Amino acid sequence: GFELTEQAAPAVINSANATVDVSVMPGTDVTNLIPTVTVSTGATVVPASGVAQDFTTPVTYTVTAEDGSTEKAWTVTVSSVSMVDIYDIQYTADASGDSPYITQTVLTGGIVTATKTGAYWVQSGTGPWSGAYVYDAANTPNIGDSITFTCEVTEYYDLTELTNVSGYTVVSTGNTVPATVIGTGDASAEMYESVLVKFETAECVDANVGYGMWNINNGATLADTVYVDDDLYAYTPTQGTNYDVTGVMYYSYSEWKALPRNANDVIESGSAGSQAEIVTFTFAEQTGPATITSAGGTVAIEVANGTDVTNLTPTITVSTGATIDPASGVAQDFSSAFTYTVTAQDATTKVWTVTVTEASASGYTSIYDIQYTADASGDSPYATQTVETGGIVTGVKSGAYWMQSGTGPWTGIYVFDMNNTPSVGDSVTFSAEVSEYYNLTELSYVTNYNVVSSGNVVPETVIGTGDGGQEMYESVLVKFESAECVNANAGYGMWTINNGTPTTDDLYVDDDLYAYTPTQGTSYDVTGIMYYNFSEWKVIPRDVNDVTVLGINEINGTSGISMYPNPTDSYIVLENMNEGSVITITDVTGKTVISEESSSVISKIDVSSLESGVYFISVVSSEGNASGSLIKK
C-alpha cells in the first residue's frame, strides 16, 4: 500500500509496471509529503516509510525481498487534481450523451438541489449542463449545502453519475439555486439532465400514467409531454388543470422525468396558493430526518440522547407564500407535543402537531452479535437497525472494507463506506445501519467514524475448504492450508482449491483484491476473506502474502521425480513416476508406515493419519531407486 494524508483518492498501484500513481488535493505542497508505505512480508523499502520526500518529480523506491537479493524498483508519481466544473463534466457533443470524463476521477462541487436516500443532485450555476447526480450512501447533505468532493465519473444506463465519493467537504449552507424555466418540449434534451428546472402553466394531460407518475404539457404538440415522477414527492393532480412544476430532470428506464422535491414544487398556475404544508423541519440536535406526514398534519423527529428538549430551536420551511405560527427560529418546549398553525396564501389554515423524542443511550454492539443467527436465511437479527460497533480492518477495496473483532466464526463483517479510507490493521469504531444486500450482511451509512489505533494484527482462522461455504465464516479472515488447485481458470478471474475429500469441498478463489495465476495440481496455503456474492462463496486473498505455493522437492536418485507439498498436513503428490513403482514411507526408527504401488505417472498419497515429524520416502522402480525426506505438520 502507498498512502498520503493529502491524497484525493486511493493510490493506483501497478505491479506489472512497478508504478504507483497518487493524486492529491489542490494546493498540496508536493515538495514535503510523508507517505505510509507497506511492502511484502519480510521485505524492506528504501527510502523508508514515514520519511518526507519531494514529489515534484517521480520518486524511486527500491523494495528488497526477504531473501535479501531480489529487488524491485518502483516509480511513484504524485499529481495535484484540479477542480472540474459540472458543466465540463456534463457537456458533450457526442450523440450518446456520455460524459467526456467517463471513468476518470475528478474534484468537483456545487450546491445541493435535491436529496434522496443514498444519493443527491448538485448544481454549479444555472442553465444547460449545470447539474449532476451523485450516488453517495456515506454523506447526507441538505438542500442548499455548497459542497466539494472527489469522485469517479460513470454512465449508469445513460445517466451521468458521480460515484466513489471521497474528500467530502461542506463549504457553506443555506444557498439557493434558481430553477431554469424551460418548456416541456425541451425536457428530453441531454443538456438539462440533473438540472433544476421549472415548467410554467403546464397542463396535466394525464393524471395517472402508472408507477406514481403523471404527465404535463405546455408545448405545441403531444410530443412535448413530460412525465412528473413521485420519486421525491408524491402529488395527486387534477387532469386538465394547469400547474407550475419545479423539479430536477432525471433519466431512468429510458424516460425523462421531472422530480418535484416537496409541496412548494407543484403549484396550481395563476391562483393564490392553497398549500399550507410544513416542507422541512430541522434541529441541530436531530439524529435523522424528520418524518413529515401531510395527511395527518404531523411531524416526528428524534434528537440525540441527552438533548434538553425543553429548549429547542427549529428551522422550518413552509409552502410558497404561506406563513407559520409560532415562527421558525424561535425556541420552544418540546417535552410534550407542540402545535404549529400554517396559513396558506389564500388564507387556508392547517394545524400541525410536532412530536420530539430523545434517542436512547447508545450501546456498543459486537460484530459477533450482529452476525450470529440461527435463522436459515442467514439474515442478521439487527437488520435495518442502527448500531455502534467496531473492529480491526482486515481488508480494503474502493468504497468498502472488512473488519473483524476477535477470531473464529461470526467475527467478521463487510462495511460499505465511500467516505472513509482505513488501512489494514486500523482499529475503528463507528455507527452504521445493518442491512442484508443479496444475502450478504453489510454495514452502511457510516457516521461517527473514529480510528482508535493502527498497525494491529488479526490472526487468520484455519478452516477446511469444506467449511468455507458456511454462514458463520462470512467476512471472516481465514486460511486454507495445503489446498490443491483443482481448476486454474474457473472463469471471471477465479480459480478453485480443495483440501478436503469430496469435490463438493471445492472453493472459489476470487481476484477481487489480488490477482494470482495458479498452477493446476499445485498445492497452496491461501489466506483471505470469505465473501458471498452472485450466490457463491469465495475466498478473497488481499495481496501477494496471502497465496503461498508449498514446497516442491526433487527426489534424490531418479531424475525428474518431484514431491509436493512439503511440509504437509494432509497429502503429498509425486510426479513423473513410472507405473508400478513402489513408494515406501518410514519413520525415524525405520518402521514402514505407508507402502503403495503407483498406477500412473502421478501418485497422491494420504498422510493425514501420520503423527507430526520427519519421515523418509523411497521410490523403487525398474529404472532405479530414489529417496528423500518428508515433514508432516
PDB file of C-alpha atoms in Angstrom, residues 10 45 88 207 242-243 287 290 312 314 337 352 370 374 408 410 516 550 558 573 596 628:
ATOM      1  CA  PRO A  10      -6.604   5.723  -3.271  1.00  0.00           C
ATOM      2  CA  VAL A  45      11.894  -0.439   1.296  1.00  0.00           C
ATOM      3  CA  ASP A  88     -17.259  20.421 -18.139  1.00  0.00           C
ATOM      4  CA  ALA A 207     -53.322  12.347 -14.013  1.00  0.00           C
ATOM      5  CA  ASN A 242     -52.554  23.931 -15.183  1.00  0.00           C
ATOM      6  CA  TYR A 243     -49.580  23.751 -12.816  1.00  0.00           C
ATOM      7  CA  THR A 287     -30.295  12.167  14.741  1.00  0.00           C
ATOM      8  CA  ALA A 290     -37.928  14.411  10.382  1.00  0.00           C
ATOM      9  CA  LEU A 312     -35.031  23.581  21.136  1.00  0.00           C
ATOM     10  CA  PRO A 314     -36.312  24.546  14.947  1.00  0.00           C
ATOM     11  CA  ALA A 337     -46.426  17.543  21.616  1.00  0.00           C
ATOM     12  CA  TRP A 352     -49.573  20.625  12.607  1.00  0.00           C
ATOM     13  CA  ILE A 370     -24.599  -8.523  14.617  1.00  0.00           C
ATOM     14  CA  ALA A 374     -29.780 -19.423  13.829  1.00  0.00           C
ATOM     15  CA  GLY A 408     -13.306 -17.603  14.591  1.00  0.00           C
ATOM     16  CA  TRP A 410     -19.228 -14.800  13.291  1.00  0.00           C
ATOM     17  CA  TYR A 516      -2.797 -14.633  -8.889  1.00  0.00           C
ATOM     18  CA  LEU A 550       4.028 -25.096  -0.982  1.00  0.00           C
ATOM     19  CA  THR A 558      15.899 -40.668 -10.063  1.00  0.00           C
ATOM     20  CA  VAL A 573       1.868 -35.651  -4.659  1.00  0.00           C
ATOM     21  CA  GLU A 596       1.910 -48.126  -2.061  1.00  0.00           C
ATOM     22  CA  GLY A 628      14.008 -38.078   0.129  1.00  0.00           C
TER      23      GLY A 628
END
